[in-house]
Coordinates of C-alpha atoms and ligand atoms in Angstrom, one line a residue:
M4 CA 91.1 108.5 97.7
E5 CA 93.8 106.2 96.6
E6 CA 94.8 103.5 99.1
K7 CA 98.4 103.5 100.2
R8 CA 100.5 100.3 100.4
D9 CA 102.6 100.0 103.5
H10 CA 106.1 99.0 102.5
W11 CA 107.6 100.4 105.8
S12 CA 109.0 98.5 108.7
A13 CA 110.6 100.0 111.8
E14 CA 113.1 97.2 111.9
A15 CA 114.2 97.7 108.3
Y16 CA 114.3 101.5 108.8
S17 CA 116.6 101.1 111.8
A18 CA 118.9 98.7 109.9
S19 CA 119.2 100.6 106.7
A20 CA 118.6 104.3 107.6
S21 CA 119.2 104.8 111.3
F22 CA 121.1 108.0 110.3
V23 CA 117.9 109.7 109.2
P24 CA 116.5 110.6 112.6
K25 CA 120.1 111.0 113.9
L26 CA 121.3 113.7 111.5
T27 CA 118.8 116.3 112.7
E28 CA 120.7 118.7 114.8
T29 CA 120.0 121.7 112.5
V30 CA 116.3 121.1 112.0
L31 CA 115.9 120.6 115.7
Q32 CA 117.8 123.9 116.3
Y33 CA 115.4 125.6 113.9
L34 CA 112.4 124.0 115.6
S35 CA 113.6 125.6 118.8
P36 CA 111.2 123.6 121.1
Q37 CA 109.5 125.6 123.8
Q38 CA 107.7 124.3 126.9
H39 CA 104.3 125.7 125.8
D40 CA 104.6 124.4 122.2
K41 CA 101.8 122.2 120.7
V42 CA 103.6 120.4 117.8
L43 CA 102.3 118.5 114.8
D44 CA 104.9 116.1 113.4
V45 CA 104.1 115.3 109.8
G46 CA 105.5 111.9 108.6
C47 CA 106.8 111.1 112.1
G48 CA 107.7 107.5 111.2
D49 CA 108.7 105.3 114.1
G50 CA 108.9 108.3 116.4
K51 CA 112.7 108.4 116.9
F52 CA 112.9 111.9 115.5
T53 CA 109.9 113.0 117.6
S54 CA 111.5 111.5 120.7
K55 CA 114.4 114.0 120.3
Y56 CA 112.3 117.0 121.2
V57 CA 109.2 115.7 122.9
C58 CA 110.4 116.3 126.5
R59 CA 111.0 120.0 125.6
V60 CA 107.4 120.8 124.4
A61 CA 103.9 120.7 125.9
S62 CA 102.5 118.0 123.5
V63 CA 103.0 116.3 120.1
L64 CA 100.8 114.6 117.7
G65 CA 102.8 112.5 115.3
I66 CA 101.0 111.5 112.0
D67 CA 102.2 109.0 109.4
S68 CA 100.5 106.9 106.7
S69 CA 102.4 103.7 107.7
P70 CA 100.5 101.6 110.3
A71 CA 103.7 99.6 111.0
M72 CA 105.7 102.8 111.8
I73 CA 102.9 104.2 113.9
E74 CA 102.7 101.0 115.8
A75 CA 106.4 101.1 116.6
A76 CA 106.1 104.8 117.6
K77 CA 103.3 104.0 120.0
R78 CA 105.1 101.1 121.4
D79 CA 108.5 102.9 121.9
F80 CA 107.5 106.5 122.6
G81 CA 103.8 106.6 123.6
A82 CA 103.3 108.9 126.6
D83 CA 100.7 111.3 128.1
Q84 CA 101.7 114.3 126.0
T85 CA 102.5 112.2 122.9
E86 CA 100.0 110.8 120.5
F87 CA 100.7 109.0 117.3
R88 CA 98.0 108.5 114.6
V89 CA 97.8 106.9 111.1
V90 CA 97.0 109.7 108.6
D91 CA 97.8 109.7 104.9
C92 CA 99.1 113.3 104.8
R93 CA 98.3 113.6 101.1
Y94 CA 94.8 114.2 102.3
L95 CA 95.7 116.2 105.4
D96 CA 93.2 118.9 104.4
R97 CA 90.4 116.5 105.2
E98 CA 91.5 116.0 108.8
D99 CA 90.0 117.8 111.8
I100 CA 93.6 118.4 113.1
V101 CA 93.7 121.2 110.5
N102 CA 92.2 123.7 112.9
G103 CA 94.5 126.7 113.2
T104 CA 95.7 125.9 116.7
W105 CA 99.2 124.3 116.3
D106 CA 102.2 126.4 117.4
K107 CA 104.5 124.4 115.2
V108 CA 104.4 121.9 112.4
V109 CA 107.6 119.9 111.9
S110 CA 108.6 117.4 109.3
N111 CA 111.8 115.5 108.9
A112 CA 112.7 113.4 105.8
A113 CA 109.0 112.8 104.9
L114 CA 107.8 115.6 102.6
H115 CA 109.6 114.2 99.6
W116 CA 107.4 111.1 99.9
I117 CA 104.2 113.0 100.8
L118 CA 104.5 115.5 98.0
T119 CA 105.1 113.0 95.3
D120 CA 101.5 113.0 94.3
S121 CA 101.3 116.1 92.1
T122 CA 97.5 116.4 92.5
T123 CA 97.7 116.9 96.3
R124 CA 101.1 118.6 96.5
V125 CA 100.0 122.1 97.1
S126 CA 96.9 121.2 99.2
V127 CA 99.2 119.4 101.7
L128 CA 101.3 122.5 102.2
K129 CA 98.1 124.6 102.4
A130 CA 96.7 122.2 105.0
I131 CA 100.0 122.7 107.0
F132 CA 99.4 126.5 106.8
D133 CA 95.8 126.1 107.9
S134 CA 96.8 123.9 110.8
L135 CA 99.0 126.6 112.3
R136 CA 97.9 129.3 114.6
P137 CA 98.7 132.9 113.4
G138 CA 102.4 133.4 114.1
G139 CA 103.0 129.6 114.1
A140 CA 106.1 128.1 112.4
F141 CA 106.5 125.3 109.8
V142 CA 109.9 123.8 110.2
F143 CA 111.0 121.1 107.7
E144 CA 113.9 119.1 106.3
M145 CA 113.4 117.0 103.2
G146 CA 115.2 115.7 100.1
G147 CA 116.0 118.5 97.7
H148 CA 116.6 118.6 94.0
G149 CA 119.3 116.1 93.0
N150 CA 118.9 114.0 96.2
V151 CA 120.6 110.6 96.2
P152 CA 121.2 110.9 92.4
E153 CA 123.3 107.7 92.1
V154 CA 120.8 105.4 93.6
H155 CA 117.8 107.1 91.9
T156 CA 119.5 106.7 88.5
A157 CA 120.5 103.1 89.3
L158 CA 116.9 102.3 90.2
L159 CA 115.5 103.9 87.0
A160 CA 118.1 102.0 85.0
T161 CA 117.2 98.8 86.8
L162 CA 113.5 99.1 85.9
V163 CA 114.3 99.9 82.3
H164 CA 116.8 96.9 82.2
H165 CA 113.9 94.7 83.5
G166 CA 111.5 95.8 80.8
L167 CA 109.8 99.0 81.8
S168 CA 109.8 102.1 79.6
I169 CA 111.7 105.1 80.9
E170 CA 108.4 106.9 81.4
G171 CA 107.1 103.8 83.4
A172 CA 110.2 103.8 85.5
R173 CA 109.9 107.6 86.3
E174 CA 106.3 107.0 87.1
A175 CA 107.3 104.4 89.7
S176 CA 109.7 106.8 91.4
P177 CA 108.2 107.6 94.9
W178 CA 110.0 110.9 95.4
F179 CA 109.5 114.6 94.7
F180 CA 112.8 116.4 95.4
P181 CA 111.9 120.1 94.8
S182 CA 114.3 122.9 94.1
E183 CA 114.7 125.8 96.5
S184 CA 112.9 128.1 94.1
W185 CA 109.9 125.8 93.8
M186 CA 109.6 125.5 97.5
R187 CA 109.9 129.3 98.1
E188 CA 107.4 130.2 95.4
T189 CA 104.9 127.6 96.6
L190 CA 105.1 128.5 100.3
E191 CA 104.8 132.2 99.5
S192 CA 101.8 131.6 97.2
I193 CA 100.0 129.9 100.1
G194 CA 100.7 132.9 102.4
F195 CA 103.8 131.8 104.4
I196 CA 106.6 134.2 105.1
V197 CA 109.8 132.2 104.3
E198 CA 112.2 133.0 107.1
R199 CA 114.9 130.5 106.1
L200 CA 115.4 128.2 103.2
E201 CA 118.7 126.4 102.5
V202 CA 120.2 123.5 100.5
E203 CA 122.9 121.3 102.0
Y204 CA 124.9 118.7 100.1
R205 CA 125.4 116.1 102.8
P206 CA 127.1 112.9 101.6
T207 CA 125.9 110.3 104.1
R208 CA 127.6 107.0 105.1
L209 CA 125.4 104.0 104.8
T210 CA 124.9 101.6 107.7
V211 CA 126.7 98.2 107.8
G212 CA 125.4 94.9 109.0
A213 CA 122.6 92.5 108.4
D214 CA 119.6 94.0 106.5
G215 CA 121.4 97.4 106.2
G216 CA 123.9 98.8 103.7
I217 CA 123.0 99.6 100.2
E218 CA 121.0 96.3 99.9
G219 CA 118.8 97.3 102.8
W220 CA 118.4 100.9 101.6
V221 CA 117.4 99.8 98.0
K222 CA 114.9 97.2 99.3
L223 CA 113.3 99.6 101.8
M224 CA 113.4 103.1 100.2
G225 CA 113.3 101.7 96.6
A226 CA 110.4 99.3 97.4
P227 CA 107.8 101.4 95.5
M228 CA 110.1 101.2 92.4
L229 CA 110.8 97.5 92.7
E230 CA 107.1 96.8 93.1
A231 CA 106.6 98.1 89.6
L232 CA 108.1 94.7 88.5
D233 CA 106.7 91.2 88.7
P234 CA 107.2 89.8 92.2
A235 CA 109.5 87.1 90.9
R236 CA 111.9 89.6 89.4
R237 CA 112.2 92.0 92.4
E238 CA 115.1 90.2 94.2
D239 CA 117.1 90.0 91.0
A240 CA 116.4 93.7 90.3
A241 CA 117.5 94.7 93.8
R242 CA 120.8 92.8 93.3
W243 CA 121.2 94.4 89.9
A244 CA 120.8 97.9 91.2
C245 CA 123.3 97.3 94.0
A246 CA 125.9 95.8 91.5
L247 CA 125.5 98.9 89.4
L248 CA 126.2 101.1 92.4
E249 CA 129.1 99.2 93.9
T250 CA 132.1 101.1 92.6
I251 CA 130.3 104.5 92.5
I252 CA 129.4 104.6 96.2
T253 CA 132.4 102.7 97.7
K254 CA 135.5 104.5 99.0
E255 CA 139.0 103.0 99.3
D256 CA 138.3 102.1 103.0
G257 CA 135.2 100.1 102.0
S258 CA 132.7 102.6 103.4
R259 CA 129.7 103.4 101.3
W260 CA 128.2 106.8 100.8
L261 CA 125.1 108.3 99.1
G262 CA 124.8 111.9 97.9
Y263 CA 122.1 113.2 100.1
V264 CA 120.9 116.7 99.4
R265 CA 118.8 118.4 102.1
L266 CA 116.3 121.2 101.6
R267 CA 115.6 122.8 104.9
G268 CA 113.4 125.7 105.9
V269 CA 111.4 127.7 108.4
A270 CA 108.2 129.3 107.1
M271 CA 105.9 131.5 109.3
K272 CA 102.2 131.9 109.2
P273 CA 101.7 135.7 109.6
Q274 CA 100.2 137.1 112.8
L275 CA 96.6 138.3 112.4
Ligands
SAM19 C1 112.3 108.4 106.0 S1 110.9 108.2 107.0 C2 111.1 109.6 108.1 C3 110.5 109.3 109.4 C4 110.8 110.4 110.6 N1 110.3 111.7 110.3 C5 112.3 110.4 110.8 O1 112.9 111.5 110.8 O2 112.9 109.4 111.2 C6 109.6 108.8 105.9 C7 108.2 108.6 106.5 O3 107.3 109.2 105.6 C8 106.1 108.5 105.7 N2 105.2 108.8 104.6 C9 105.3 108.5 103.3 N3 104.3 108.9 102.6 C10 103.4 109.4 103.5 C11 102.1 110.0 103.4 N4 101.4 110.1 102.3 N5 101.5 110.4 104.5 C12 102.1 110.4 105.7 N6 103.3 109.8 105.9 C13 104.0 109.4 104.8 C14 106.6 107.1 105.7 O4 105.6 106.2 106.2 C15 107.8 107.2 106.6 O5 107.5 106.9 108.0

């Protein structure tokens, strides 16, 4: 089992990507929280997304591989009916929470990180299926094919400019942005009934202010790519990536935007 480095920080996440848990109206509508629901939140992060529906369900277990994010979630949103736990979801199939009792499994903006490891990709989705009770729902939103193409390309170019091969740069990319057809076929092959699956092109305005903006985004989300370089070169590489992006992402009014593509769905475990 490969150890995971924790490059997350709740403070950096708030500064550079506070829009992620905010832009969740549709996925929350699909989750359709009910008072009796026992919910597993996969890749819950700092708990801000979880906090949006927790008071409308019976209980939630939020799991995330980042000790820093889980610590923040416990601090800010810990409650009787809410538990947060550090779990590397690449190996979810080894956890005793995979017990066929959850009414709903929900995941926002986390599966494109969790499914990056191609060796565990299908077993993660199978473990989600096995976690659910018969008739239970898996509701998710994640990066879809072509997500944030400008910043992804800039980061690849930056690594190549700083001496990596293009294969090495691709290898360092921490994301798997699947197409709608990959997701449908994989979910169906596991036994899910896909009730909804949709792609939304959603240009998203970056935050402004200290530690935010494109600099904050590149340093937090792009950390696994920058870490492929010698520590002494990372600061320069982050600046280089931002300089490359400058005119591409900036509108006349000075606001900066990334081309987010969301893949969103609801998949049901059949009734017995
Ligand atoms: C963009 S954040 C989303 C957090 C939250 N769901 C939200 O909507 O704000 C992505 C989260 O995925 C988590 N993550 C990445 N790889 C993971 C893994 N292998 N297992 C569990 N969580 C993982 C990160 O730690 C991070 O908290």
